[in-house]
Coordinates of C-alpha atoms in Angstrom, one line a residue:
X289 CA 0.0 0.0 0.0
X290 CA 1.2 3.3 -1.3
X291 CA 0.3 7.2 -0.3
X292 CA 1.5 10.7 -1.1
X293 CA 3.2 13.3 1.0
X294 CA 4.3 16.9 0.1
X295 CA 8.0 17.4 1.1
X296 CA 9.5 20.5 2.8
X297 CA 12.8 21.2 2.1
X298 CA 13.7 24.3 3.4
X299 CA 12.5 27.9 3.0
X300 CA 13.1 29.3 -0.5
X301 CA 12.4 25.8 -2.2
X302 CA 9.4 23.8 -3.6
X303 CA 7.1 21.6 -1.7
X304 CA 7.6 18.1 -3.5
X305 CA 5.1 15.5 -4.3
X306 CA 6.4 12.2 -3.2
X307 CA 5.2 8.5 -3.4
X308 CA 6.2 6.6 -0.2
X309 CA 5.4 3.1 0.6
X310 CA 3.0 2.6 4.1
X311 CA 5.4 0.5 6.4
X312 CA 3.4 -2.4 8.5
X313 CA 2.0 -0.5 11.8
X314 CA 3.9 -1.1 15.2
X315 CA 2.8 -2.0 18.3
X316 CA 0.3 0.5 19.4
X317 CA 0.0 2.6 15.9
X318 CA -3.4 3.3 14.5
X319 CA -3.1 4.6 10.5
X320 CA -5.1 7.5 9.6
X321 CA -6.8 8.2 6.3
X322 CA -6.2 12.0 6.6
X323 CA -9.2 14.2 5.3
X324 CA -8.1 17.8 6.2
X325 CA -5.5 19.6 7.0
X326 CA -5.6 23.4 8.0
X327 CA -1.9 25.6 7.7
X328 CA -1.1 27.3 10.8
X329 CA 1.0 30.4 11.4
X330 CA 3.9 27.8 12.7
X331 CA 3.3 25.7 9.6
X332 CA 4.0 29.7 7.8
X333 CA 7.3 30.2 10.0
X334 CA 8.9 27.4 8.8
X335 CA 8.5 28.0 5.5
X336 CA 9.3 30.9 5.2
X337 CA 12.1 30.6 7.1
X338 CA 11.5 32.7 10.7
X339 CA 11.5 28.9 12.4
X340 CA 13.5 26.0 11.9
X341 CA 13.2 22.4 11.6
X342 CA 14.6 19.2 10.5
X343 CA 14.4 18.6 7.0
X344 CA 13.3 17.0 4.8
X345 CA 9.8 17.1 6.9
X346 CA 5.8 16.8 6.0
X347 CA 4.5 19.8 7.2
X348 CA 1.0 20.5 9.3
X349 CA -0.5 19.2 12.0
X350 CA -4.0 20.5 12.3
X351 CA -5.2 17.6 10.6
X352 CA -8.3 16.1 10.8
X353 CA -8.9 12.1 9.5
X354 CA -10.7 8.4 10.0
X355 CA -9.0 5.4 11.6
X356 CA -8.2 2.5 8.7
X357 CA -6.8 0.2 10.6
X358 CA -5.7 -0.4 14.5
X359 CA -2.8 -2.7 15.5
X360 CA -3.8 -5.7 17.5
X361 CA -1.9 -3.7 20.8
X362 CA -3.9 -0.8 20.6
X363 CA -6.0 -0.5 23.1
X364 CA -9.0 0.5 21.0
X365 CA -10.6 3.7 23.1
X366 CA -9.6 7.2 22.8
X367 CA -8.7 9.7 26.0
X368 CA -12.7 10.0 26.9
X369 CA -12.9 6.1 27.1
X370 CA -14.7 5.8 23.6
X371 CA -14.3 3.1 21.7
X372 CA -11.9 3.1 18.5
X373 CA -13.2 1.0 15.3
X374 CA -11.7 1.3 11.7
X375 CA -13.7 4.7 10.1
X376 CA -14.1 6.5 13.0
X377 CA -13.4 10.4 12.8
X378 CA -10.3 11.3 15.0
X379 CA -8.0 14.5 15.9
X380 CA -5.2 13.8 18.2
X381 CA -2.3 15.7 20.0
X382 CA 0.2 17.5 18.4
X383 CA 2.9 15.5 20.6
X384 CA 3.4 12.0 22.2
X385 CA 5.7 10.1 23.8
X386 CA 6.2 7.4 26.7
X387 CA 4.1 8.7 29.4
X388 CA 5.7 9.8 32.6
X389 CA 4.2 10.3 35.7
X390 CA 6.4 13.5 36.4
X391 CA 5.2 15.5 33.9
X392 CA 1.6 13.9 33.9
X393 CA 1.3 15.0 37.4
X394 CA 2.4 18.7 36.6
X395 CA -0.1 18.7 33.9
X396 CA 2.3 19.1 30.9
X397 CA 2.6 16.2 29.0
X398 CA 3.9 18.1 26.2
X399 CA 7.2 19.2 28.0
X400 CA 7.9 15.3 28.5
X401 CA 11.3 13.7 27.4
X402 CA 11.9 12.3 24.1
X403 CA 8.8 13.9 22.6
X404 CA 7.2 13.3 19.0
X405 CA 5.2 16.1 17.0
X406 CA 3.7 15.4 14.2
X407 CA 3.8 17.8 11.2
X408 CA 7.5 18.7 13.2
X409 CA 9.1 15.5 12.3
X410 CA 12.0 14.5 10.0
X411 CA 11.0 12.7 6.9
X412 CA 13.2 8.9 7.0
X413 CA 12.9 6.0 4.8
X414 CA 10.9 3.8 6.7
X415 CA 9.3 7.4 8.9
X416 CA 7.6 9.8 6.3
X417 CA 3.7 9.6 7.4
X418 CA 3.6 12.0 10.0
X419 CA 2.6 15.7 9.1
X420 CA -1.1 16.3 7.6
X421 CA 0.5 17.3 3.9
X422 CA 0.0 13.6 3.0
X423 CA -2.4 11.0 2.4
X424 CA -1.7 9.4 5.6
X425 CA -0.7 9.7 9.3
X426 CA 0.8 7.0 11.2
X427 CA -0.2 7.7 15.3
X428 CA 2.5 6.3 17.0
X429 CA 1.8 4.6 20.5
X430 CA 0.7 6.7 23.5
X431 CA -1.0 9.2 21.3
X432 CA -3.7 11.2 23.0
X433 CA -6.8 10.3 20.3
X434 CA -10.5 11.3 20.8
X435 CA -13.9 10.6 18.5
X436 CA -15.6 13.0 16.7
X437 CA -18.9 13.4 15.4
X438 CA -19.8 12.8 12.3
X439 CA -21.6 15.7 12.2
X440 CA -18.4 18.1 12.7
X441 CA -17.3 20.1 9.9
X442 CA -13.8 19.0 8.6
X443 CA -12.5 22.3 8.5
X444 CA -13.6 23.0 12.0
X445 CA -12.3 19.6 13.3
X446 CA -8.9 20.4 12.0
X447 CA -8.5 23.0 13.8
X448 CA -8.9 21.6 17.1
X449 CA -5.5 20.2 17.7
X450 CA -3.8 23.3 17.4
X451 CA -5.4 26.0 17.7
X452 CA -8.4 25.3 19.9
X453 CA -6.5 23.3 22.4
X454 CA -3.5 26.1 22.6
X455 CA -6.5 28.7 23.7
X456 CA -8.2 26.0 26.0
X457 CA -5.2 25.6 27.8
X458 CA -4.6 29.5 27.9
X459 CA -8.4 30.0 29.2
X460 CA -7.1 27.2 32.2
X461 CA -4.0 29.1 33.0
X462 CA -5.7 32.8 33.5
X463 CA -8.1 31.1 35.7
X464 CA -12.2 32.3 36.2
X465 CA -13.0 34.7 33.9
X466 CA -16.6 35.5 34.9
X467 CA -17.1 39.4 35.7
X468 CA -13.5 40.0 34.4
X469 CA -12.4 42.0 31.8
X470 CA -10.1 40.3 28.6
X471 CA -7.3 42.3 26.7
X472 CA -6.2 40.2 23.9
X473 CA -3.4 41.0 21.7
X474 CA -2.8 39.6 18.2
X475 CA -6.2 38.6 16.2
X476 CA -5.3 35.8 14.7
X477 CA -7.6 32.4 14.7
X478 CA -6.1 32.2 18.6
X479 CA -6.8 35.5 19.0
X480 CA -10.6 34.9 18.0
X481 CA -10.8 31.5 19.6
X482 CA -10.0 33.3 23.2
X483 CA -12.9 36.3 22.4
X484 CA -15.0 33.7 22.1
X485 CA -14.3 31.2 24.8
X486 CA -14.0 34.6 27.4
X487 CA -17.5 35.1 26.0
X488 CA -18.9 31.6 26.5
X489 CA -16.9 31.6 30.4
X490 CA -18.6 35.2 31.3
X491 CA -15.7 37.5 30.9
X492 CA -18.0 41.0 31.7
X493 CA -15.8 42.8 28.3
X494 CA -13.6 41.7 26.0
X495 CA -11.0 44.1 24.5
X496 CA -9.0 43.0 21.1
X497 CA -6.1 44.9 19.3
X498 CA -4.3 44.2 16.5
X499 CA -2.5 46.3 13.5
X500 CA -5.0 44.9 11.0
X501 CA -8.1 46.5 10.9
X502 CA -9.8 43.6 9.0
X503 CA -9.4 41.2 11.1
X504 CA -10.5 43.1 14.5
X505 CA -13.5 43.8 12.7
X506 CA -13.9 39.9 12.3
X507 CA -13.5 39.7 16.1
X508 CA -16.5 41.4 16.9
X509 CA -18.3 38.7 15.3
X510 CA -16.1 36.1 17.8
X511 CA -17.4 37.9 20.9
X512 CA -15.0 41.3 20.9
X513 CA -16.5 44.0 22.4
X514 CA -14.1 47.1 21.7
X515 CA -11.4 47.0 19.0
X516 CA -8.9 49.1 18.6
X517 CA -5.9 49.2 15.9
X518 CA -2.8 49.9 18.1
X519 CA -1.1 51.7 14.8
X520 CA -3.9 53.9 14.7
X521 CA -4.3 55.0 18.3
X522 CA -1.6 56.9 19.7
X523 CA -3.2 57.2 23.6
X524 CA -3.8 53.2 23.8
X525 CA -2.4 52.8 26.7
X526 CA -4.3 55.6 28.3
X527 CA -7.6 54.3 26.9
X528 CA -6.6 50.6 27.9
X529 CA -6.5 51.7 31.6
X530 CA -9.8 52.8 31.4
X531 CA -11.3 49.0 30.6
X532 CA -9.3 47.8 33.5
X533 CA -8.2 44.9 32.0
X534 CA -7.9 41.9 34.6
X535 CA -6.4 39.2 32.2
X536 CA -4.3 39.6 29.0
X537 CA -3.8 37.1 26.6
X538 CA -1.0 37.6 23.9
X539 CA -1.7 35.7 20.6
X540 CA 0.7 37.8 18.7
X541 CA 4.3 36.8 19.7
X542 CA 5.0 41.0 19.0
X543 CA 6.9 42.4 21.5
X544 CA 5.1 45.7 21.2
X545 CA 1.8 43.8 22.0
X546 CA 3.5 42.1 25.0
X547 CA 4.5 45.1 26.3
X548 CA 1.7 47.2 26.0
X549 CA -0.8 44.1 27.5
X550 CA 2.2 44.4 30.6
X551 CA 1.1 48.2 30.9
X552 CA -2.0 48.0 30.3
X553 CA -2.8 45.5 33.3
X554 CA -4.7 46.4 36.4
X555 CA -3.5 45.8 39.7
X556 CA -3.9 41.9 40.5
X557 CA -3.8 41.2 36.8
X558 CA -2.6 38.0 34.7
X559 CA -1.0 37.8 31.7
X560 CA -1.0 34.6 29.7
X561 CA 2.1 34.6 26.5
X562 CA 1.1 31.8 23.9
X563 CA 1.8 33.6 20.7
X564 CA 5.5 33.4 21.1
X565 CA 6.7 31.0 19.4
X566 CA 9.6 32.3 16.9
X567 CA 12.9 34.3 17.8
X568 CA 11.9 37.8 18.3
X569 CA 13.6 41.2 20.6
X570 CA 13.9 40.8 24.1
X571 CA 10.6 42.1 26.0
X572 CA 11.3 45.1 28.1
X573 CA 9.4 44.9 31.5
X574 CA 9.2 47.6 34.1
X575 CA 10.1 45.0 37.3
X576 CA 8.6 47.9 40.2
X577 CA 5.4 47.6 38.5
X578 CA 5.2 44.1 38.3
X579 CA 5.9 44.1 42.1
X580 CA 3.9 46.9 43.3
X581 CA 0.9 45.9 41.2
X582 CA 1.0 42.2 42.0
X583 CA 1.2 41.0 38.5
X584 CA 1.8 37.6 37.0
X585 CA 3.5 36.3 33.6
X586 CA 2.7 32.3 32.5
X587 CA 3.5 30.9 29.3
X588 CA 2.2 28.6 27.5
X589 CA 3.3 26.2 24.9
X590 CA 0.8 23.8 23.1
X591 CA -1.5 22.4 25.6
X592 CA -2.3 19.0 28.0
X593 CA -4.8 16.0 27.1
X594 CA -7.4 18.0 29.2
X595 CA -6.9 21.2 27.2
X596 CA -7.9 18.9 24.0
X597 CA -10.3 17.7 25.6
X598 CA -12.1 21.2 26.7
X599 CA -11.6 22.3 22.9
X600 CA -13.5 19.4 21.7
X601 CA -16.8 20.1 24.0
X602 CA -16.2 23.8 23.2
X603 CA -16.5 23.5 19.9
X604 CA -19.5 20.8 19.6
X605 CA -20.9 23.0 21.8
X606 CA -20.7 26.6 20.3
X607 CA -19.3 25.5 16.6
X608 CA -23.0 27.2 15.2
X609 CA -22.6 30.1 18.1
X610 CA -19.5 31.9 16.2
X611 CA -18.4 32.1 12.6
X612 CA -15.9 29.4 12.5
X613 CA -17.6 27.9 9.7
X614 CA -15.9 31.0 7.7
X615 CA -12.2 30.5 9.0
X616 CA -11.2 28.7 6.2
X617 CA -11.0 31.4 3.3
X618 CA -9.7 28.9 0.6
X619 CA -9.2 25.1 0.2
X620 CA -6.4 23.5 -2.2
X621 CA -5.9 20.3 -2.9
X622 CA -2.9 18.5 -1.9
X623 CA -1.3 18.5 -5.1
X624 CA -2.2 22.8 -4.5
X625 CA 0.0 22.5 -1.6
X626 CA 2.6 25.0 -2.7
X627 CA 0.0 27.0 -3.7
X628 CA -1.7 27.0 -0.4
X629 CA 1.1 28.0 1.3
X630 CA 2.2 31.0 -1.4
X631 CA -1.9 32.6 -0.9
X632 CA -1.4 31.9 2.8
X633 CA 1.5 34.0 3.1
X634 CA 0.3 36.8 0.4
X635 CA -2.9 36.9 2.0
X636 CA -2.8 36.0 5.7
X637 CA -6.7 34.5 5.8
X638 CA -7.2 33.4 9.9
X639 CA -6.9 29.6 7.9
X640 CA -6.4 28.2 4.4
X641 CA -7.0 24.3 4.0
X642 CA -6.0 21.2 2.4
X643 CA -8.7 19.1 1.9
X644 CA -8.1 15.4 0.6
X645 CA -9.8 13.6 -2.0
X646 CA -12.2 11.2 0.1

């Protein structure tokens, strides 16, 4: 049995079209039948050239797709306790590995040793299904896996590994956010994701900025409440004070935006950083106003099997609620893949897709 994957390279050359042979599954590997794959803004770093990785590699991971077959050591149910048959719809975690306790118990499975991410990985002879710019994804054993319905739209679906989970796990880290108010920097599909699951948690206003206009506009629609265009106000500062802003969350990675959600925090406030995730300027902080006004800084970097979780109920839940059926502003075709990429970059849409021939 045969299947296609698109080859990176490196930035500055052509995704390649490859025929690979599907080795025999290992103990505990389930083979996917991939059906969607949506480019993120990571999947846009490294081609472009702003992140690294090891190459040659299959890019994406917000991928989407049904079992086709189970090795006989699988367990057969997914992180909810579900059972697993062959054509079930799945989404899994970005990483796995061997679990261990220690970094179970801290509730970051992602930071754990030896780690595997798929749509990160380098492409070997007998290793190349792995990334969602192919025909197939081999889960390796220990892989966080949960059911989907039916009924969820791929598009929608594919997203939820990345992009939902990240802001799930963001929402846990600020804490209740009923009767607070939410600054959130960078409008990006995270960026929309967290207006609208502050909305759906009971955050009393929600405050977006960005440099695009466009997209804050878009972010009304995702529960914003005020929008402002930080290259077009030159008080923001002053006028973020005035929302007393309880919790910011940085989807950006800007160190402007970091700064100025720093600043414009009110006395007891959080601020959650998730949209770092490329080399960028150090972040100037004032330290005596950190201390005097009782501030705290946590990071984030992807997300834990509960995160996935949350995003999974969020989105069957509230999927209808907010336009994410309109994320997606153009699908390719796998063979489109370098095309995909080249409008993704010219355009910056919150999403472009790859959708598989089923």
């Amino acid at each position: 049995m045969k299947g296609n994957i698109v080859v990176f390279e490196g930035a500055g050359k052509k995704l390649q079209l490859q025929e690979r042979e599907i080795p025999t599954l290992k103990s505990g590997e389930i083979l996917i039948k991939n059906l969607y794959t949506t480019i993120c803004g990571s999947d846009l770093y490294t081609f472009s050239g702003i992140r690294s990785e090891k190459t040659p590699t299959v890019l994406g991971h917000e991928i989407v797709g049904r079992i086709v077959r189970l090795d006989a050591d699988h367990p057969r149910i997914d992180q909810a306790g579900n059972k697993l048959l062959e054509g079930d719809l799945v989404t899994w975690a970005i990483f796995c590995s061997h679990p261990q306790q220690e970094w179970l118990d801290k509730g970051m499975p992602q930071k754990s040793e030896h780690l595997f991410k798929y749509g990160h990985a380098q492409v070997l002879e007998e290793d190349a299904f792995h990334g969602g710019l192919s025909e197939y994804c081999i889960l390796r054993a220990h892989t966080c896996v949960l059911k989907l319905p039916n009924e969820l739209p791929l598009p929608i679906a594919a997203t939820i590994n990345c992009a939902l989970a990240t802001v799930a796990g963001a929402i846990r880290l600020a804490g209740p956010l009923e009767k607070k108010n939410v600054l959130i920097t960078g409008l990006g599909l995270l960026g929309n994701v967290t207006a609208a699951m502050s909305k759906v948690a009971g955050a009393t206003r929600i405050i977006a900025v960005d440099v695009n206009s466009e997209r804050l506009q878009g972010s009304k629609a995702f529960g914003a409440d005020f929008s402002y265009n930080s290259n077009d106000e030159t008080n923001l500062p002053e006028i973020l004070a005035e929302h007393k802003i309880d919790i910011v969350f940085d989807m950006s990675g800007s160190p402007d935006a970091i700064e100025l959600g720093i600043a414009s925090l009110r006395t007891g406030g959080t601020a959650i950083w998730a949209g770092a995730v490329f080399k960028t300027r150090k972040i100037g902080i004032d330290a005596e106003q950190i201390i005097r006004k009782l501030l705290t800084i946590k990071g984030l970097h992807n997300y834990n099997f509960e995160d996935l979780q949350y995003a999974l109920n969020f989105i069957k839940e509230q999927h209808l609620n907010f336009p994410f059926l309109d994320i997606v502003s153009k699908e390719f075709s796998l063979t489109e893949a370098q095309e995909a990429f080249e409008y993704a970059i010219a355009h910056r849409p919150l999403r472009v897709g790859v959708k598989m021939d089923l």
